[in-house]
Amino acid sequence: MSAANDTKFNSEVFLLTGMPGQENVYLWIFITFCMMYSIAIIGNVLILFIIKTDPSLHEPMYIFLSMLAITDIGLSISTMPTTLGIFLFNSRVISLDACFAQVFFVHLFTYTESSMLLLMAYDRFMAICNPLRYASILTLPRIAKMGLVSVLRTMSLVFPLPFLVKRFRYCQCNILSHSYCVHQDVMKLACADITVNIIYGLAIKILAVGSDSLLILLSYGMILKTVLSVASCTECFRALNTCVSHFCAVLIFFIPDIGLSVIHRFGNSSSHLLQSLMGYVYILVPPLMNPIVYSVKNKHLRSRILRVFFK
């Protein structure tokens, strides 16, 4: 009877995983993660507030930055309840439908962030390589359309994911590798052939993150070529300096994303703690570091933030 109940229990819910072997310090981990989530959300909300209330920042570069901030807030909110719940209340149980919904939102905001970084790279490309047409091309209506197209593209790619995992029957020990649900982790627990899920997951990774990263590299190649053709070293440095914050944001996003994908596909022999740590880097570092990087490296934004706190 007990075995039957366990089988029934496992077939109706998933069990999330915190940090294996670190249960004795869960309270300190909760405090640390709570601070990181708070800084990430408050930092991105502050950037949105400053850009909205300061007319001098109503430029394409800062509008794209506000889109990135909204995406980071969404990513933080979509993983915060389950992550903090594990470390504070040891609440590991999540229903299948809630898990599938989280799969959708985590991947939606992740791939949308990739698209936002591509739009920001295009903004820097136009500002440096074609400055005379910059204002006429990147108008507010066109920026709004670019953002909408990016979100719709991402939504169309991610929308099938929860339905692809919902169609399976889960009869194994349904223990996930992270404190939140992602497609590549959930599909491994299905008692069925997951070839379609593997192919589709790889396809949307290539269409979204893969194509975005290649276009970002291409734009920076063109930027570098243009900058190196400038005779003055001062102008060359000034042009590259405008790209530093965005380039840091690109690295902050793509390195954890690639690392987590590699671990899920080829890291079956890696420790559970390593998988867990990489999963937290994947969801916590980009929303946390993006507002910090832009606040430190962008002097216009930095001066506005200082003006808010030190009037």
Coordinates of C-alpha atoms in Angstrom, one line a residue:
M1 CA 0.0 0.0 0.0
S2 CA 2.9 2.4 0.9
A3 CA 4.6 1.7 -2.4
A4 CA 1.4 2.3 -4.3
N5 CA 0.9 5.6 -2.5
D6 CA 4.5 6.7 -3.2
T7 CA 4.0 5.8 -6.9
K8 CA 0.8 7.8 -7.0
F9 CA 2.4 10.7 -5.2
N10 CA 5.4 10.8 -7.5
S11 CA 3.2 10.6 -10.6
E12 CA 1.2 13.8 -9.6
V13 CA 4.0 16.1 -8.4
F14 CA 7.7 16.9 -8.9
L15 CA 10.2 17.3 -6.1
L16 CA 12.5 20.3 -6.4
T17 CA 16.1 20.2 -5.3
G18 CA 18.0 22.8 -3.3
M19 CA 21.7 22.4 -2.7
P20 CA 22.5 18.7 -2.0
G21 CA 24.6 18.2 1.2
Q22 CA 24.2 21.8 2.4
E23 CA 21.0 21.4 4.3
N24 CA 22.6 22.6 7.6
V25 CA 23.2 26.1 6.1
Y26 CA 19.9 26.5 4.2
L27 CA 18.9 29.5 6.4
W28 CA 22.1 31.4 5.4
I29 CA 21.6 30.4 1.7
F30 CA 18.0 31.8 2.0
I31 CA 19.3 35.1 3.4
T32 CA 21.9 35.3 0.6
F33 CA 19.5 34.5 -2.2
C34 CA 16.8 36.8 -0.7
M35 CA 19.3 39.7 -0.8
M36 CA 20.3 38.8 -4.3
Y37 CA 16.7 38.7 -5.5
S38 CA 16.0 42.0 -3.7
I39 CA 19.0 43.7 -5.2
A40 CA 18.1 42.4 -8.7
I41 CA 14.4 43.5 -8.5
I42 CA 15.1 46.9 -6.8
G43 CA 18.0 47.6 -9.1
N44 CA 16.0 47.0 -12.3
V45 CA 12.9 48.8 -10.9
L46 CA 15.2 51.8 -10.1
I47 CA 16.6 51.8 -13.7
L48 CA 13.0 51.7 -15.1
F49 CA 12.0 54.6 -12.8
I50 CA 15.0 56.8 -13.7
I51 CA 14.6 56.2 -17.5
K52 CA 10.8 56.9 -17.3
T53 CA 11.1 60.1 -15.3
D54 CA 14.2 61.6 -17.0
P55 CA 13.4 62.9 -20.5
S56 CA 17.1 63.1 -21.3
L57 CA 17.2 59.3 -21.1
H58 CA 14.4 58.8 -23.6
E59 CA 16.8 57.6 -26.2
P60 CA 17.0 54.2 -28.0
M61 CA 19.9 52.9 -25.9
Y62 CA 18.0 53.5 -22.6
I63 CA 14.7 52.3 -24.0
F64 CA 16.3 49.0 -24.9
L65 CA 17.9 48.9 -21.4
S66 CA 14.4 49.4 -19.9
M67 CA 13.2 46.4 -21.9
L68 CA 16.1 44.4 -20.6
A69 CA 15.3 45.4 -17.0
I70 CA 11.6 44.3 -17.4
T71 CA 12.9 40.9 -18.7
D72 CA 15.2 40.6 -15.7
I73 CA 12.4 41.4 -13.3
G74 CA 10.2 38.7 -14.9
L75 CA 13.0 36.1 -14.7
S76 CA 13.5 36.8 -11.1
I77 CA 9.8 36.7 -10.2
S78 CA 9.3 33.4 -12.1
T79 CA 11.9 31.5 -10.1
M80 CA 11.9 33.3 -6.7
P81 CA 8.9 31.6 -5.0
T82 CA 10.1 28.0 -5.4
T83 CA 13.8 28.9 -4.8
L84 CA 13.2 30.8 -1.6
G85 CA 10.5 28.3 -0.5
I86 CA 13.0 25.4 -0.5
F87 CA 15.6 27.2 1.6
L88 CA 13.2 28.7 4.1
F89 CA 10.4 26.1 4.5
N90 CA 12.0 23.1 2.8
S91 CA 9.0 23.2 0.4
R92 CA 10.1 20.9 -2.4
V93 CA 6.8 19.8 -3.8
I94 CA 5.4 21.4 -6.9
S95 CA 2.4 20.2 -8.9
L96 CA 2.9 19.2 -12.5
D97 CA 0.8 22.1 -13.9
A98 CA 2.7 24.7 -11.8
C99 CA 5.9 23.2 -13.0
F100 CA 4.9 23.3 -16.6
A101 CA 3.8 26.9 -16.2
Q102 CA 7.2 27.7 -14.7
V103 CA 8.9 26.0 -17.6
F104 CA 7.1 28.4 -20.0
F105 CA 7.9 31.6 -18.0
V106 CA 11.6 30.7 -17.3
H107 CA 12.3 30.0 -20.9
L108 CA 10.2 32.9 -22.1
F109 CA 12.1 35.5 -20.1
T110 CA 15.5 33.8 -20.8
Y111 CA 15.1 33.8 -24.6
T112 CA 13.5 37.3 -24.5
E113 CA 16.7 38.5 -22.7
S114 CA 18.7 37.1 -25.5
S115 CA 16.6 39.0 -28.0
M116 CA 16.9 42.2 -26.0
L117 CA 20.7 41.9 -26.0
L118 CA 20.6 41.5 -29.8
L119 CA 18.5 44.7 -30.1
M120 CA 21.0 46.5 -27.9
A121 CA 23.8 45.3 -30.0
Y122 CA 22.0 46.6 -33.1
D123 CA 21.6 49.9 -31.3
R124 CA 25.4 50.2 -30.7
F125 CA 26.1 49.1 -34.3
M126 CA 23.9 51.9 -35.7
A127 CA 25.3 54.5 -33.3
I128 CA 28.9 53.8 -34.2
C129 CA 28.8 52.5 -37.8
N130 CA 26.0 54.7 -39.2
P131 CA 25.6 57.6 -36.8
L132 CA 24.1 60.0 -39.4
R133 CA 21.0 57.8 -39.9
Y134 CA 20.8 56.6 -36.2
A135 CA 18.0 59.0 -35.1
S136 CA 16.0 58.5 -38.3
I137 CA 16.1 54.7 -38.2
L138 CA 15.7 54.1 -34.5
T139 CA 12.5 56.1 -33.9
L140 CA 10.2 55.3 -30.9
P141 CA 7.5 53.6 -33.0
R142 CA 10.2 51.4 -34.7
I143 CA 11.8 50.6 -31.4
A144 CA 8.3 49.5 -30.0
K145 CA 7.8 47.3 -33.1
M146 CA 11.2 45.7 -32.7
G147 CA 10.5 44.9 -29.0
L148 CA 7.1 43.5 -29.8
V149 CA 8.4 41.3 -32.7
S150 CA 11.2 40.0 -30.4
V151 CA 8.7 39.1 -27.7
L152 CA 6.2 37.5 -30.1
R153 CA 9.1 35.5 -31.7
T154 CA 10.2 34.2 -28.3
M155 CA 6.6 33.4 -27.3
S156 CA 5.9 31.4 -30.5
L157 CA 9.1 29.4 -29.9
V158 CA 8.5 28.7 -26.2
F159 CA 4.7 28.2 -26.2
P160 CA 4.8 24.5 -27.3
L161 CA 7.3 23.6 -24.5
P162 CA 4.8 23.0 -21.6
F163 CA 2.5 21.0 -23.9
L164 CA 5.4 18.9 -25.0
V165 CA 6.2 17.9 -21.4
K166 CA 2.5 17.8 -20.3
R167 CA 1.7 15.0 -22.8
F168 CA 4.0 12.5 -20.9
R169 CA 3.3 10.2 -18.1
Y170 CA 5.8 10.5 -15.2
C171 CA 6.2 7.3 -13.3
Q172 CA 9.8 7.5 -12.1
C173 CA 11.1 9.2 -9.0
N174 CA 10.3 12.7 -10.0
I175 CA 13.2 14.5 -8.5
L176 CA 14.3 17.6 -10.5
S177 CA 17.9 18.9 -10.5
H178 CA 17.1 22.5 -9.6
S179 CA 14.8 24.5 -7.3
Y180 CA 12.8 25.5 -10.4
C181 CA 11.5 23.8 -13.6
V182 CA 13.2 23.9 -16.9
H183 CA 12.4 21.9 -20.0
Q184 CA 15.6 20.0 -20.3
D185 CA 15.4 18.8 -16.7
V186 CA 11.7 17.9 -16.7
M187 CA 11.7 15.9 -19.9
K188 CA 14.3 13.5 -18.6
L189 CA 11.8 12.2 -16.0
A190 CA 9.2 11.1 -18.6
C191 CA 8.4 7.4 -19.0
A192 CA 8.3 7.7 -22.8
D193 CA 10.4 8.5 -25.8
I194 CA 11.6 12.1 -25.5
T195 CA 13.3 12.4 -29.0
V196 CA 10.8 15.1 -30.1
N197 CA 11.5 17.1 -27.0
I198 CA 15.2 16.9 -27.5
I199 CA 15.1 17.9 -31.1
Y200 CA 12.7 20.8 -30.4
G201 CA 14.6 22.0 -27.4
L202 CA 17.8 22.0 -29.4
A203 CA 16.1 23.7 -32.4
I204 CA 14.7 26.6 -30.3
K205 CA 18.1 27.0 -28.6
I206 CA 19.7 27.4 -32.0
L207 CA 17.0 29.6 -33.4
A208 CA 16.9 31.9 -30.4
V209 CA 20.1 32.0 -28.4
G210 CA 22.3 30.6 -31.2
S211 CA 21.2 33.0 -33.9
D212 CA 21.2 36.0 -31.5
S213 CA 24.7 35.3 -30.3
L214 CA 26.0 35.0 -33.9
L215 CA 24.3 38.3 -34.9
I216 CA 25.7 40.0 -31.8
L217 CA 29.2 38.7 -32.7
L218 CA 28.7 40.0 -36.2
S219 CA 27.6 43.4 -35.0
Y220 CA 30.6 43.7 -32.7
G221 CA 32.9 42.6 -35.6
M222 CA 31.5 45.4 -37.7
I223 CA 31.8 47.9 -34.8
L224 CA 35.4 46.9 -34.2
K225 CA 36.2 47.3 -37.9
T226 CA 34.6 50.7 -37.9
V227 CA 36.3 51.8 -34.7
L228 CA 39.8 50.7 -35.9
S229 CA 39.4 52.8 -39.0
V230 CA 39.1 55.9 -36.9
A231 CA 42.3 57.9 -37.0
S232 CA 42.1 59.4 -33.5
C233 CA 42.9 57.0 -30.6
T234 CA 40.7 59.2 -28.3
E235 CA 37.7 58.8 -30.5
C236 CA 38.4 55.1 -30.9
F237 CA 38.5 54.6 -27.1
R238 CA 35.4 56.7 -26.6
A239 CA 33.4 54.6 -29.2
L240 CA 34.5 51.3 -27.6
N241 CA 33.7 52.6 -24.2
T242 CA 30.0 53.0 -25.1
C243 CA 29.9 49.2 -25.8
V244 CA 31.6 48.0 -22.6
S245 CA 28.5 47.8 -20.4
H246 CA 26.6 45.9 -23.2
F247 CA 29.4 43.6 -23.9
C248 CA 29.6 42.7 -20.1
A249 CA 25.8 42.1 -20.1
V250 CA 26.3 39.7 -23.1
L251 CA 29.0 37.7 -21.3
I252 CA 26.9 37.6 -18.1
F253 CA 24.0 36.1 -19.9
F254 CA 25.6 33.7 -22.5
I255 CA 28.3 32.1 -20.3
P256 CA 25.8 30.7 -17.6
D257 CA 23.3 29.8 -20.4
I258 CA 25.9 27.8 -22.3
G259 CA 27.3 26.3 -19.2
L260 CA 23.9 25.0 -18.0
S261 CA 23.1 23.6 -21.4
V262 CA 26.4 21.7 -21.5
I263 CA 25.9 20.3 -18.1
H264 CA 22.4 19.1 -18.9
R265 CA 23.4 17.5 -22.1
F266 CA 26.8 16.1 -21.4
G267 CA 27.3 16.4 -17.6
N268 CA 25.5 13.3 -16.4
S269 CA 28.7 12.3 -14.4
S270 CA 29.0 15.8 -12.9
S271 CA 28.1 16.3 -9.2
H272 CA 24.6 17.3 -8.2
L273 CA 26.1 20.3 -6.3
L274 CA 27.8 21.6 -9.5
Q275 CA 24.6 21.3 -11.5
S276 CA 22.7 23.1 -8.7
L277 CA 25.3 25.9 -8.5
M278 CA 25.3 26.4 -12.3
G279 CA 21.5 26.5 -12.2
Y280 CA 21.6 29.4 -9.6
V281 CA 24.2 31.3 -11.6
Y282 CA 21.9 30.9 -14.6
I283 CA 18.8 32.5 -13.0
L284 CA 20.4 34.9 -10.4
V285 CA 23.5 36.4 -12.0
P286 CA 22.1 38.2 -15.1
P287 CA 19.2 40.0 -13.3
L288 CA 21.6 40.9 -10.4
M289 CA 24.6 42.1 -12.4
N290 CA 22.9 43.9 -15.4
P291 CA 21.7 46.9 -13.3
I292 CA 25.0 47.0 -11.5
V293 CA 27.1 46.9 -14.7
Y294 CA 25.1 49.6 -16.4
S295 CA 25.0 51.8 -13.3
V296 CA 28.8 51.6 -12.9
K297 CA 29.9 51.8 -16.6
N298 CA 27.3 54.2 -18.0
K299 CA 28.2 57.7 -16.6
H300 CA 24.9 59.3 -17.7
L301 CA 22.8 56.6 -15.9
R302 CA 25.2 56.7 -12.9
S303 CA 24.8 60.4 -12.5
R304 CA 21.0 60.2 -12.6
I305 CA 21.1 57.4 -10.0
L306 CA 23.4 59.4 -7.7
R307 CA 21.1 62.4 -8.2
V308 CA 18.1 60.4 -6.9
F309 CA 19.9 59.4 -3.7
F310 CA 22.0 62.6 -3.1
K311 CA 19.7 65.5 -4.2

